[in-house]
Amino acid sequence: MSKIKKITGQPLFLPIFCMLLVMAVNIFYDLGSGRFAFNFFTVSIRNGVLYGRLIDILNRGSEIAILAIGMTLVVSASAGTDISVGSVMSLTASLCCMLLAGYGVASTNTLAVPLIVGVLAGILLACVCGAFNGFLVAYLNVQPMVATLILFSAARAIGLLLCNNLIVYVRNDAFKFFGGYLGFIPTPIVIAAICIAVVSLVLKRTALGMYIQSVGINKDASRIAGLNSEKIIFLCYIVCGLMAGIAGIVASSRISSADSNNIGLNYELDAILAVALGGNSLGGGKFNLAGSIIGAYTIQAITTTLFALGVSSDQAPVYKAIIVIIIVAIQAPPFNAWVKRLSAKKALAKGGA
Amino acid sequence: MKNKKISSNTILLFITIALFVVMYAAGCIVYSAKGFSHLQTFLNILINNAGLLCVACGMTCVMLTGGIDISVGSLIAMDCMLLSVGMERWHMNAIALCVLVLVIGIVFGLVQGFCIGYLEIQPFIVTMAGMFFGRGMTAVICTDQVSISSNKLFVALANMKIPLPFGAYTSRRGIVQVPYIRISVVIALVVLVVIFLMLRYTKFGRNLYAVGGNETSATMMGLNVKKTKLKAYVLSSFLCSIGGICYCLNTMSGSVQQAKGLEMNAISSAVIGGTLLTGGVGNVIGSFFGVLINGTISTLVKTNGKLLSSWSNIAVAALLCFFIVLQSIFAKIKNSKN
């Protein structure tokens, strides 16, 4: 009994357990449909690039993993989630593609401005969005989710305005690179790895990670202890915006267009789900970046599995919503208290007998 | 004493009403050639936003407890889809379907309210899951766009015009136009009055204010905070289902993308109407004006004809932002006074 508790008490238990569960489902599915049992895990090289379902998950999950980094920091520092990330992704893609193609142009093969200008402008705009959210939350004390609700609805609309209600296609190999391949590895995997490495290095090497947790646990006490709580929360939102921007560029490059209505759709749910699945409390405070990232890839594994099982992309949110509720309910304090009472009763009954 | 009575909340409500009047007057002056100043334009705002009004009433009740409900848009989409698929594909009775929709609303609210009240999960997370669940379920029911045309009772209800005894005018072609409202407006206004009376005169209404004002002291006073919250979310989802029926009476169709972003409009209506996001302060009359402002913005954008429809989204978001900032400034002033 105590051994089980030791394992379930590990911080990474929940995400890894879910990952194993998803893999098991995949193995059974492959067995059931008469394929090789470890079809899920086979990685091969086709046409000079890596190929396989695992690679696909790593590739497609990059955006969620990148978003999950920013979301983890925001959740930790402000005890609230940033629900504007999906819309900010779409806004970034719109601005980037609009600059690259020129205003009002629906499709282009040549770039109107250098690639780097478009990409940087998009990411900069995402940072500005993050700063806007951060300002409302940190300095005006607005509840995080309400503050980000403004951009949740406005960012997509602004993106549509920028693109003049068109889907802007940028059919250019240089732009396609971000969603394409670097040698034989898909570029999004590399970008996600770089983001993860940079952020975790900064958090490890500086005291920033500690500061963020401290602000999340008690904002006022941290301020009295000499931390600039507002500034730290503000910073977290800017990082979240930055990550949304990078994810937006990757997502847009993948389809080499800016589809304002569909880029980043429902990604906020995935990112929040990744954070919750990673064993982080949505009430703020301590965080575990590794957990969030494993969580993000687990989500993608779930999505891919759902698609493999024949669930349409419109219907997938149903299952994800149920998973969110179950995970969050398991973490809820009243539920834990109830479980404890139940086990205490059992122990009492055993002792009595 | 008298000075104290005109609190910041009353000021917010006055700002809202003034804003509506100014906006509408400006619309009348700029677009008078397009018939903006006729009474029917105003009534059309009511007709188009009857569903939103019901939802905003429920949203106000939830926000009074300090919570929020962002599942409303998807719930409306689900209701509309169920109504249209039920009538067109399954050939069910319109009344039975309406009752079914209301029951689904109550069950939806019960689950959300249980998670929020008894499991103490953040309202936003729960209702966001509800939002995706609702949208996904809409797709599960049907992924096509289904329009209602065969159910005689429902079509008759939707086309029913209730003429008003006043405000008739003669159009340019010399035909007397009698201003009219539709059945959905009547439903919405009844909901508005009932919720207004409930908040003001019933025990449950006062409990909502108490829970939102200060949860700890409400508990100490002996109020059942968990139960009150549960009831608030059930009420919200129930009113949302009524709103869904009104919405369906207007659009006469169901599709997966329907009512997208409606939660945003409902929240902004409540906030613009002076309901505090922190809970404890608010009024459905304010929300009513919030809905009218929302409707006026979209009507202005539509009347202009040249602007993209996303402008109305941006304008509503900007207004919401403005009022949120205003609220937090008032809160800061209040804190510094204390």
CSV table of N, CA and C in Angstrom, one decimal, chain A residues 196-286:
chain,number,residue,atom,x,y,z
A,196,ILE,N,11.9,25.0,-25.0
A,196,ILE,CA,11.9,24.3,-23.7
A,196,ILE,C,13.3,24.5,-23.1
A,197,ALA,N,14.4,24.3,-23.9
A,197,ALA,CA,15.7,24.4,-23.3
A,197,ALA,C,16.0,25.8,-22.8
A,198,VAL,N,15.6,26.9,-23.5
A,198,VAL,CA,15.9,28.2,-23.1
A,198,VAL,C,15.2,28.6,-21.8
A,199,VAL,N,13.8,28.3,-21.8
A,199,VAL,CA,13.1,28.7,-20.7
A,199,VAL,C,13.5,27.9,-19.4
A,200,SER,N,13.8,26.6,-19.6
A,200,SER,CA,14.1,25.8,-18.4
A,200,SER,C,15.5,26.3,-17.9
A,201,LEU,N,16.4,26.6,-18.8
A,201,LEU,CA,17.7,27.1,-18.4
A,201,LEU,C,17.6,28.4,-17.6
A,202,VAL,N,16.8,29.3,-18.2
A,202,VAL,CA,16.6,30.6,-17.5
A,202,VAL,C,16.0,30.4,-16.1
A,203,LEU,N,15.0,29.5,-16.0
A,203,LEU,CA,14.4,29.2,-14.7
A,203,LEU,C,15.3,28.5,-13.7
A,204,LYS,N,16.2,27.7,-14.3
A,204,LYS,CA,17.2,26.9,-13.4
A,204,LYS,C,18.3,27.8,-13.0
A,205,ARG,N,18.8,28.6,-13.9
A,205,ARG,CA,20.1,29.3,-13.6
A,205,ARG,C,19.8,30.6,-12.8
A,206,THR,N,18.6,31.2,-13.0
A,206,THR,CA,18.3,32.4,-12.2
A,206,THR,C,17.3,32.0,-11.2
A,207,ALA,N,17.0,33.0,-10.3
A,207,ALA,CA,16.0,32.8,-9.2
A,207,ALA,C,14.6,33.0,-9.7
A,208,LEU,N,14.4,33.3,-11.0
A,208,LEU,CA,13.1,33.6,-11.5
A,208,LEU,C,12.1,32.6,-11.2
A,209,GLY,N,12.4,31.3,-11.4
A,209,GLY,CA,11.5,30.3,-11.2
A,209,GLY,C,10.9,30.3,-9.7
A,210,MET,N,11.9,30.5,-8.8
A,210,MET,CA,11.5,30.6,-7.4
A,210,MET,C,10.6,31.8,-7.2
A,211,TYR,N,11.0,32.9,-7.8
A,211,TYR,CA,10.2,34.1,-7.6
A,211,TYR,C,8.7,33.9,-8.1
A,212,ILE,N,8.6,33.3,-9.3
A,212,ILE,CA,7.3,33.1,-9.8
A,212,ILE,C,6.4,32.2,-8.9
A,213,GLN,N,7.0,31.1,-8.3
A,213,GLN,CA,6.3,30.3,-7.4
A,213,GLN,C,5.9,31.0,-6.2
A,214,SER,N,6.9,31.9,-5.7
A,214,SER,CA,6.6,32.6,-4.5
A,214,SER,C,5.4,33.6,-4.7
A,215,VAL,N,5.4,34.3,-5.8
A,215,VAL,CA,4.3,35.2,-6.1
A,215,VAL,C,3.0,34.4,-6.2
A,216,GLY,N,3.1,33.2,-6.8
A,216,GLY,CA,1.9,32.5,-7.0
A,216,GLY,C,1.3,32.0,-5.7
A,217,ILE,N,2.2,31.6,-4.7
A,217,ILE,CA,1.7,31.1,-3.5
A,217,ILE,C,1.1,32.2,-2.6
A,218,ASN,N,1.8,33.3,-2.5
A,218,ASN,CA,1.3,34.5,-1.8
A,218,ASN,C,1.8,35.8,-2.3
A,219,LYS,N,0.9,36.5,-3.0
A,219,LYS,CA,1.4,37.7,-3.7
A,219,LYS,C,1.8,38.8,-2.7
A,220,ASP,N,1.0,38.9,-1.7
A,220,ASP,CA,1.3,40.0,-0.7
A,220,ASP,C,2.5,39.7,0.1
A,221,ALA,N,2.7,38.5,0.5
A,221,ALA,CA,3.8,38.1,1.3
A,221,ALA,C,5.1,38.3,0.5
A,222,SER,N,5.0,38.0,-0.8
A,222,SER,CA,6.2,38.1,-1.6
A,222,SER,C,6.6,39.6,-1.8
A,223,ARG,N,5.5,40.4,-1.9
A,223,ARG,CA,5.8,41.9,-2.0
A,223,ARG,C,6.5,42.4,-0.8
A,224,ILE,N,6.0,41.9,0.4
A,224,ILE,CA,6.6,42.4,1.7
A,224,ILE,C,8.1,41.8,1.8
A,225,ALA,N,8.3,40.6,1.2
A,225,ALA,CA,9.6,40.1,1.2
A,225,ALA,C,10.6,40.7,0.2
A,226,GLY,N,10.0,41.7,-0.5
A,226,GLY,CA,10.9,42.5,-1.4
A,226,GLY,C,10.8,42.1,-2.8
A,227,LEU,N,9.9,41.3,-3.2
A,227,LEU,CA,9.7,41.0,-4.6
A,227,LEU,C,8.8,42.0,-5.3
A,228,ASN,N,9.0,42.3,-6.5
A,228,ASN,CA,8.1,43.1,-7.2
A,228,ASN,C,7.0,42.2,-7.9
A,229,SER,N,6.0,41.9,-7.1
A,229,SER,CA,5.0,40.9,-7.6
A,229,SER,C,4.4,41.2,-8.9
A,230,GLU,N,4.0,42.5,-9.0
A,230,GLU,CA,3.3,42.9,-10.3
A,230,GLU,C,4.2,42.7,-11.5
A,231,LYS,N,5.5,43.1,-11.3
A,231,LYS,CA,6.4,43.0,-12.4
A,231,LYS,C,6.6,41.5,-12.8
A,232,ILE,N,6.6,40.6,-11.9
A,232,ILE,CA,6.8,39.2,-12.2
A,232,ILE,C,5.6,38.6,-12.9
A,233,ILE,N,4.4,39.0,-12.5
A,233,ILE,CA,3.2,38.5,-13.1
A,233,ILE,C,3.2,39.1,-14.6
A,234,PHE,N,3.5,40.4,-14.7
A,234,PHE,CA,3.5,41.0,-16.0
A,234,PHE,C,4.5,40.3,-16.9
A,235,LEU,N,5.6,39.9,-16.4
A,235,LEU,CA,6.7,39.2,-17.2
A,235,LEU,C,6.1,37.9,-17.7
A,236,CYS,N,5.5,37.2,-16.8
A,236,CYS,CA,4.9,35.9,-17.1
A,236,CYS,C,4.0,36.0,-18.3
A,237,TYR,N,3.1,37.0,-18.3
A,237,TYR,CA,2.2,37.1,-19.4
A,237,TYR,C,2.9,37.5,-20.7
A,238,ILE,N,4.0,38.3,-20.6
A,238,ILE,CA,4.7,38.6,-21.8
A,238,ILE,C,5.3,37.3,-22.4
A,239,VAL,N,5.9,36.5,-21.5
A,239,VAL,CA,6.5,35.2,-22.0
A,239,VAL,C,5.4,34.4,-22.6
A,240,CYS,N,4.2,34.4,-22.0
A,240,CYS,CA,3.1,33.6,-22.6
A,240,CYS,C,2.7,34.1,-23.9
A,241,GLY,N,2.7,35.4,-24.1
A,241,GLY,CA,2.4,36.0,-25.4
A,241,GLY,C,3.5,35.6,-26.4
A,242,LEU,N,4.7,35.7,-26.0
A,242,LEU,CA,5.9,35.3,-26.9
A,242,LEU,C,5.7,33.9,-27.4
A,243,MET,N,5.4,33.0,-26.4
A,243,MET,CA,5.3,31.6,-26.8
A,243,MET,C,4.1,31.4,-27.8
A,244,ALA,N,3.0,32.1,-27.5
A,244,ALA,CA,1.8,32.1,-28.4
A,244,ALA,C,2.3,32.5,-29.8
A,245,GLY,N,3.1,33.6,-29.9
A,245,GLY,CA,3.6,34.1,-31.1
A,245,GLY,C,4.4,33.1,-31.9
A,246,ILE,N,5.3,32.4,-31.2
A,246,ILE,CA,6.1,31.4,-31.8
A,246,ILE,C,5.3,30.3,-32.3
A,247,ALA,N,4.3,29.8,-31.5
A,247,ALA,CA,3.4,28.7,-31.9
A,247,ALA,C,2.6,29.2,-33.1
A,248,GLY,N,2.2,30.4,-33.1
A,248,GLY,CA,1.4,30.9,-34.3
A,248,GLY,C,2.2,30.9,-35.6
A,249,ILE,N,3.5,31.3,-35.5
A,249,ILE,CA,4.3,31.2,-36.7
A,249,ILE,C,4.4,29.8,-37.2
A,250,VAL,N,4.7,28.8,-36.3
A,250,VAL,CA,4.8,27.4,-36.6
A,250,VAL,C,3.5,26.9,-37.3
A,251,ALA,N,2.4,27.2,-36.6
A,251,ALA,CA,1.1,26.7,-37.1
A,251,ALA,C,0.8,27.3,-38.5
A,252,SER,N,1.1,28.6,-38.7
A,252,SER,CA,0.8,29.2,-40.0
A,252,SER,C,1.7,28.7,-41.1
A,253,SER,N,3.0,28.5,-40.7
A,253,SER,CA,4.0,27.9,-41.7
A,253,SER,C,3.6,26.5,-42.1
A,254,ARG,N,3.1,25.8,-41.2
A,254,ARG,CA,2.6,24.4,-41.5
A,254,ARG,C,1.7,24.3,-42.7
A,255,ILE,N,0.7,25.3,-42.6
A,255,ILE,CA,-0.3,25.3,-43.7
A,255,ILE,C,0.0,26.4,-44.7
A,256,SER,N,1.2,27.0,-44.6
A,256,SER,CA,1.6,28.1,-45.4
A,256,SER,C,0.5,29.1,-45.7
A,257,SER,N,-0.3,29.4,-44.7
A,257,SER,CA,-1.3,30.4,-44.9
A,257,SER,C,-1.7,31.0,-43.6
A,258,ALA,N,-2.5,32.0,-43.6
A,258,ALA,CA,-3.1,32.6,-42.3
A,258,ALA,C,-4.6,32.4,-42.4
A,259,ASP,N,-5.1,31.4,-41.8
A,259,ASP,CA,-6.5,31.2,-41.8
A,259,ASP,C,-7.0,31.6,-40.4
A,260,SER,N,-7.4,32.9,-40.4
A,260,SER,CA,-7.7,33.6,-39.1
A,260,SER,C,-8.7,32.8,-38.2
A,261,ASN,N,-9.7,32.2,-38.9
A,261,ASN,CA,-10.8,31.5,-38.2
A,261,ASN,C,-10.4,30.2,-37.6
A,262,ASN,N,-9.3,29.6,-38.1
A,262,ASN,CA,-9.0,28.2,-37.7
A,262,ASN,C,-7.7,28.0,-37.1
A,263,ILE,N,-6.7,28.9,-37.3
A,263,ILE,CA,-5.4,28.7,-36.6
A,263,ILE,C,-5.6,28.8,-35.1
A,264,GLY,N,-5.0,27.9,-34.4
A,264,GLY,CA,-5.1,28.0,-32.9
A,264,GLY,C,-6.4,27.7,-32.3
A,265,LEU,N,-7.4,27.2,-33.1
A,265,LEU,CA,-8.7,27.0,-32.6
A,265,LEU,C,-8.7,25.9,-31.5
A,266,ASN,N,-9.2,26.2,-30.4
A,266,ASN,CA,-9.3,25.2,-29.3
A,266,ASN,C,-7.9,24.9,-28.6
A,267,TYR,N,-6.9,25.7,-29.1
A,267,TYR,CA,-5.6,25.4,-28.5
A,267,TYR,C,-5.5,25.8,-27.0
A,268,GLU,N,-6.3,26.8,-26.7
A,268,GLU,CA,-6.2,27.3,-25.3
A,268,GLU,C,-6.7,26.1,-24.3
A,269,LEU,N,-7.7,25.3,-24.8
A,269,LEU,CA,-8.1,24.2,-24.0
A,269,LEU,C,-7.0,23.2,-23.9
A,270,ASP,N,-6.3,22.9,-25.0
A,270,ASP,CA,-5.2,21.9,-25.0
A,270,ASP,C,-4.1,22.4,-24.1
A,271,ALA,N,-3.8,23.7,-24.1
A,271,ALA,CA,-2.7,24.2,-23.3
A,271,ALA,C,-3.0,24.1,-21.8
A,272,ILE,N,-4.2,24.4,-21.5
A,272,ILE,CA,-4.6,24.4,-20.1
A,272,ILE,C,-4.7,22.9,-19.6
A,273,LEU,N,-5.2,22.1,-20.5
A,273,LEU,CA,-5.3,20.7,-20.2
A,273,LEU,C,-3.9,20.1,-20.0
A,274,ALA,N,-2.9,20.5,-20.8
A,274,ALA,CA,-1.5,20.1,-20.6
A,274,ALA,C,-1.0,20.5,-19.3
A,275,VAL,N,-1.3,21.7,-18.8
A,275,VAL,CA,-0.8,22.2,-17.5
A,275,VAL,C,-1.4,21.4,-16.4
A,276,ALA,N,-2.7,21.1,-16.5
A,276,ALA,CA,-3.4,20.4,-15.5
A,276,ALA,C,-3.0,18.9,-15.4
A,277,LEU,N,-2.8,18.4,-16.6
A,277,LEU,CA,-2.4,17.0,-16.7
A,277,LEU,C,-1.0,16.8,-16.2
A,278,GLY,N,-0.1,17.9,-16.3
A,278,GLY,CA,1.2,17.8,-15.8
A,278,GLY,C,1.3,17.8,-14.3
A,279,GLY,N,0.2,17.8,-13.6
A,279,GLY,CA,0.2,17.7,-12.2
A,279,GLY,C,0.3,19.1,-11.5
A,280,ASN,N,0.2,20.2,-12.3
A,280,ASN,CA,0.2,21.5,-11.8
A,280,ASN,C,-1.1,21.9,-11.2
A,281,SER,N,-1.1,22.5,-10.1
A,281,SER,CA,-2.4,23.0,-9.6
A,281,SER,C,-2.8,24.2,-10.4
A,282,LEU,N,-4.1,24.3,-10.8
A,282,LEU,CA,-4.6,25.5,-11.5
A,282,LEU,C,-4.8,26.6,-10.5
A,283,GLY,N,-4.6,26.4,-9.2
A,283,GLY,CA,-4.7,27.4,-8.3
A,283,GLY,C,-3.5,28.2,-8.0
A,284,GLY,N,-2.4,28.0,-8.8
A,284,GLY,CA,-1.2,28.8,-8.7
A,284,GLY,C,-0.2,28.1,-7.8
A,285,GLY,N,0.9,28.8,-7.7
A,285,GLY,CA,2.0,28.3,-6.8
A,285,GLY,C,3.0,27.5,-7.5
A,286,LYS,N,3.3,26.3,-6.9
A,286,LYS,CA,4.4,25.5,-7.4
A,286,LYS,C,4.1,25.0,-8.8
